[in-house]
mmCIF file of C-alpha atoms in Angstrom:
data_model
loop_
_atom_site.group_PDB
_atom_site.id
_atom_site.type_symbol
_atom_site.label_atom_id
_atom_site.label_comp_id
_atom_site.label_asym_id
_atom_site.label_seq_id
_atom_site.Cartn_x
_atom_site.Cartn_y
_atom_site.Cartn_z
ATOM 1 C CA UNK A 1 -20.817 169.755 91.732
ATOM 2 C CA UNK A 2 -20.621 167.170 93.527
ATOM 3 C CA UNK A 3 -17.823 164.631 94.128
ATOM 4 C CA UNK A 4 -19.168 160.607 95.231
ATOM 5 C CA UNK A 5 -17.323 159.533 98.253
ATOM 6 C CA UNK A 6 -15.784 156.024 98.959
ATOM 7 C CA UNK A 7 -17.505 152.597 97.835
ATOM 8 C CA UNK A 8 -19.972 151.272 100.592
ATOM 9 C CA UNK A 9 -18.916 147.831 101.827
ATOM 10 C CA UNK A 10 -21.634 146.361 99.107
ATOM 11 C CA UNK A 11 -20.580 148.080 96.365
ATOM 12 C CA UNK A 12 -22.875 151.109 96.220
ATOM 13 C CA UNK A 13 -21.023 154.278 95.450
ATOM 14 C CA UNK A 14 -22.215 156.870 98.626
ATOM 15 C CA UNK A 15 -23.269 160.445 99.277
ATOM 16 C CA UNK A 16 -20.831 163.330 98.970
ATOM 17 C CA UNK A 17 -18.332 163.314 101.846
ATOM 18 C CA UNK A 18 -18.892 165.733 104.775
ATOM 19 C CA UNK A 19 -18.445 169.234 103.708
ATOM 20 C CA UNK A 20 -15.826 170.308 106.697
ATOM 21 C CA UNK A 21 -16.035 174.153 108.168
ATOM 22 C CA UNK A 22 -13.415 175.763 109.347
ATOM 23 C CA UNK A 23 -11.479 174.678 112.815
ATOM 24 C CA UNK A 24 -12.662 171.112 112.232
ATOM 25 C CA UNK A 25 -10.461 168.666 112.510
ATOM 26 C CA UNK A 26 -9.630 166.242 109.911
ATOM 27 C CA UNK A 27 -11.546 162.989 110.335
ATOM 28 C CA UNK A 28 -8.962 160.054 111.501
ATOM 29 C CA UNK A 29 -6.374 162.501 112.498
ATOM 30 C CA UNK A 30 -4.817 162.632 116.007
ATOM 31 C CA UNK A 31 -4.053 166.079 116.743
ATOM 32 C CA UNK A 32 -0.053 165.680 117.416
ATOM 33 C CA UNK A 33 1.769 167.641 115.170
ATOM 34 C CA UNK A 34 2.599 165.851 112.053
ATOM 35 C CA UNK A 35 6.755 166.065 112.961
ATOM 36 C CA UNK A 36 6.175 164.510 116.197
ATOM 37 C CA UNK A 37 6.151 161.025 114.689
ATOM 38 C CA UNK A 38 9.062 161.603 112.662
ATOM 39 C CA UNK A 39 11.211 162.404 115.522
ATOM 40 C CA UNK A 40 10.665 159.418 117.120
ATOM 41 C CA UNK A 41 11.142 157.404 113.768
ATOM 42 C CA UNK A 42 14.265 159.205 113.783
ATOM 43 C CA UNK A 43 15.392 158.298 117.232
ATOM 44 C CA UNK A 44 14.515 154.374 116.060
ATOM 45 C CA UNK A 45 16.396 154.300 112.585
ATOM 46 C CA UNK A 46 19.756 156.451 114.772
ATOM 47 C CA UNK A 47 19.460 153.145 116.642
ATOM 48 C CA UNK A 48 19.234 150.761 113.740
ATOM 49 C CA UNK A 49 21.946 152.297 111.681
ATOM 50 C CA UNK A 50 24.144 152.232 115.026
ATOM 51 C CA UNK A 51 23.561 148.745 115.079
ATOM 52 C CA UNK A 52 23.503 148.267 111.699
ATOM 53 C CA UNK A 53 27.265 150.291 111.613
ATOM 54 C CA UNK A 54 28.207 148.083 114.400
ATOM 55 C CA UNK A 55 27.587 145.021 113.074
ATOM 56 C CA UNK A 56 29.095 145.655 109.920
ATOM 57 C CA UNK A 57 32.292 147.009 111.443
ATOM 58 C CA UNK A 58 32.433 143.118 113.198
ATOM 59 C CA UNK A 59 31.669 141.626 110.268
ATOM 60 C CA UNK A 60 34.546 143.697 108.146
ATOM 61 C CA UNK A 61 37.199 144.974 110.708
ATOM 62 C CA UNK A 62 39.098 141.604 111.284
ATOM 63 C CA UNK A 63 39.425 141.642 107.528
ATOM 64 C CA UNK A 64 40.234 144.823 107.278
ATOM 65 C CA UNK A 65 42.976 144.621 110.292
ATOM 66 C CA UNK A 66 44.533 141.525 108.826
ATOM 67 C CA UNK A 67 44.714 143.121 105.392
ATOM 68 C CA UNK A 68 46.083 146.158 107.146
ATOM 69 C CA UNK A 69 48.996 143.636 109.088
ATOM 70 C CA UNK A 70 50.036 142.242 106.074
ATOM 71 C CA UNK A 71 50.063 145.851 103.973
ATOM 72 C CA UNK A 72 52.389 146.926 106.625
ATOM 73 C CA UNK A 73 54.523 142.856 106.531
ATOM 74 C CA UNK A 74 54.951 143.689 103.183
ATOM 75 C CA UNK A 75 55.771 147.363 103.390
ATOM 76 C CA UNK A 76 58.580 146.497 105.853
ATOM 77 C CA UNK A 77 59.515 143.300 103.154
ATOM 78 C CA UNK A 78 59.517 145.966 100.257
ATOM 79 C CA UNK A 79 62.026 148.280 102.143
ATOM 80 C CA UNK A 80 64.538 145.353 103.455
ATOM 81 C CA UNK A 81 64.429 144.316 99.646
ATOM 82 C CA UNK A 82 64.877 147.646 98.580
ATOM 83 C CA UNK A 83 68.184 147.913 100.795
ATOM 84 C CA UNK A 84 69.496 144.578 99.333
ATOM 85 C CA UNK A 85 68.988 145.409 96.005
ATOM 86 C CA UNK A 86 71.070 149.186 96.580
ATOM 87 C CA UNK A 87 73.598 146.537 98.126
ATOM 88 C CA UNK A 88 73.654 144.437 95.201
ATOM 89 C CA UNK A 89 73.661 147.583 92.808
ATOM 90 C CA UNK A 90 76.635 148.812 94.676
ATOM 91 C CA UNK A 91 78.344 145.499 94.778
ATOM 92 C CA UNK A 92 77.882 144.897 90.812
ATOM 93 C CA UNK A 93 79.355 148.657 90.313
ATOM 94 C CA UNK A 94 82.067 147.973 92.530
ATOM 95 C CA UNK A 95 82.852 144.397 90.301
ATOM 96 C CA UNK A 96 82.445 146.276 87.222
ATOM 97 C CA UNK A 97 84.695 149.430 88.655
ATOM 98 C CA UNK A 98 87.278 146.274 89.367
ATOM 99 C CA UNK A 99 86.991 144.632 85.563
ATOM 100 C CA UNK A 100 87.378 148.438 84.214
ATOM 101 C CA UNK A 101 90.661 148.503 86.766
ATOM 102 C CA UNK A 102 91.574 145.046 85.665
ATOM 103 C CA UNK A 103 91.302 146.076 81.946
ATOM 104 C CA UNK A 104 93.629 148.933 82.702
ATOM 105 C CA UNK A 105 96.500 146.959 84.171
ATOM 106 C CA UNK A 106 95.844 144.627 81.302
ATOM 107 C CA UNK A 107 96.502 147.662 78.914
ATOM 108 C CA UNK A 108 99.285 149.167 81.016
ATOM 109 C CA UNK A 109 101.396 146.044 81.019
ATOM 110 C CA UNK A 110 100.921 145.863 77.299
ATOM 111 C CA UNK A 111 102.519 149.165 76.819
ATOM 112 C CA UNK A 112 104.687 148.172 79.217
ATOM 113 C CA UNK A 113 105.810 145.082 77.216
ATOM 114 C CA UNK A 114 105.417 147.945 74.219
ATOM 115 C CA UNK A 115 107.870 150.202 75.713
ATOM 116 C CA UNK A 116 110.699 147.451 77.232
ATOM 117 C CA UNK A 117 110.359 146.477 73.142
ATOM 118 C CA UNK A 118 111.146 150.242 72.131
ATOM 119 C CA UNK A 119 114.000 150.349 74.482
ATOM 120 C CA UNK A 120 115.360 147.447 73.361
ATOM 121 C CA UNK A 121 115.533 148.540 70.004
ATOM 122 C CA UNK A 122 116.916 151.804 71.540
ATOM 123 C CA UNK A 123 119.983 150.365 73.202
ATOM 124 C CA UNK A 124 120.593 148.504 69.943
ATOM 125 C CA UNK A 125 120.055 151.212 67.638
ATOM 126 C CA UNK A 126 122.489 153.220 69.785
ATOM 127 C CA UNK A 127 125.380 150.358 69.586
ATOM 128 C CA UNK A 128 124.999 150.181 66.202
ATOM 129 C CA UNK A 129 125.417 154.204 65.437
ATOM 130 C CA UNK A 130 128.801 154.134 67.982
ATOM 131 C CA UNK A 131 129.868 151.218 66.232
ATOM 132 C CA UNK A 132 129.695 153.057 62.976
ATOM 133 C CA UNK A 133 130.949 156.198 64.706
ATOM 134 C CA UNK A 134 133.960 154.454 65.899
ATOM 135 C CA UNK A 135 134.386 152.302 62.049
ATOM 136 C CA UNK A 136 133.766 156.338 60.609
ATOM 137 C CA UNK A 137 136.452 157.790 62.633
ATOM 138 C CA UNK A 138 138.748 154.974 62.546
ATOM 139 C CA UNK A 139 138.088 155.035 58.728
ATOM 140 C CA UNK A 140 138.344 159.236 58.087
ATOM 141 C CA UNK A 141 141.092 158.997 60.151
ATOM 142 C CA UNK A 142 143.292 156.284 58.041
ATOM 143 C CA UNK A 143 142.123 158.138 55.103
ATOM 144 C CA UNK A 144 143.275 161.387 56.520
ATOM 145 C CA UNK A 145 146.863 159.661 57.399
ATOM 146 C CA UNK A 146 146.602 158.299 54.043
ATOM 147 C CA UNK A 147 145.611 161.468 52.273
ATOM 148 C CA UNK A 148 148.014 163.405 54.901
ATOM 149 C CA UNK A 149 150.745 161.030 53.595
ATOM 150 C CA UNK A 150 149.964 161.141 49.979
ATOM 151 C CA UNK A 151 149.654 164.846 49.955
ATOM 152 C CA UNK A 152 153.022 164.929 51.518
ATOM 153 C CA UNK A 153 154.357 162.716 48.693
ATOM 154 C CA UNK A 154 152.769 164.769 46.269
ATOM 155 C CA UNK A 155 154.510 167.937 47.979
ATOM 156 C CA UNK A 156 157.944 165.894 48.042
ATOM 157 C CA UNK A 157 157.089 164.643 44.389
ATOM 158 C CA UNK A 158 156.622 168.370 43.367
ATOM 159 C CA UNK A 159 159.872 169.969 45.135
ATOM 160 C CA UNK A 160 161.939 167.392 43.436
ATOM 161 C CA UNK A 161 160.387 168.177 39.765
ATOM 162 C CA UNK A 162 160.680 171.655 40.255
ATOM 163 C CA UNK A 163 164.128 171.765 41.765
#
């Protein structure tokens, strides 16, 4: 079987191609190994990406320092903020510690005020149960004289009836 070969410049399919015999080279074919070109394509695109790298790493890495500046600007901003704030945290506590210590002098000078009130009424209480002490004793003892006396005039009253 037989296998046409490539169009002739007019049009006319040709012959079969050359039947090739062992050892022969391929037609069109240098005979450099077939890696040899891709080492040196290798050696060309190593340059190209290095250049290609580098010029990308111009293009970006002012960007990227400035963006890397300011990251650490505000970093440094964050941390000063973050101290104020503690400050501010610790200041409110401390105003609220003082209204809780202001609340508790208001209470303790209400009982206070409470107690003066108690021992007020106290002291008077205490008058009034000596006064009525002193009216009871001055009053038990009239009505002991008086009972003293009248049981004596009873006695008298009696030795005279029965004598």
């Amino acid at each position: 079987m037989s296998v046409p070969g490539p169009p002739s410049p007019d049009g006319v399919l040709a012959g079969p191609p050359e039947v090739l015999e062992a050892g022969d080279l391929t037609p069109g074919l240098s005979d450099t190994s077939p890696d040899e070109g891709l080492i040196e394509d290798l050696a060309v695109e190593d340059k190209a990406v290095e250049q290609l790298a580098e010029g990308l790493l111009s293009h970006y890495l002012p960007d990227l320092q400035r963006s890397k500046q300011a990251l650490q600007e505000l970093t440094q901003n964050q941390v000063v903020l973050l101290d104020t704030l503690e400050q501010e945290i610790s200041k409110f506590k401390e105003c609220h510690s003082m209204l809780d210590i202001n609340a508790l002098f208001t209470e303790a000078k209400h009982y206070h005020a409470k107690l003066v009130n108690i021992r007020k009424e106290m002291l008077m209480l205490h008058e009034k149960t000596s006064k009525l002490k002193k009216e009871h004793l001055n009053y038990s003892k009239r009505g002991k004289k008086k009972s003293w006396k009248g049981s004596s005039n009873e006695r008298r009253n009696l030795k005279e009836k029965s004598s």
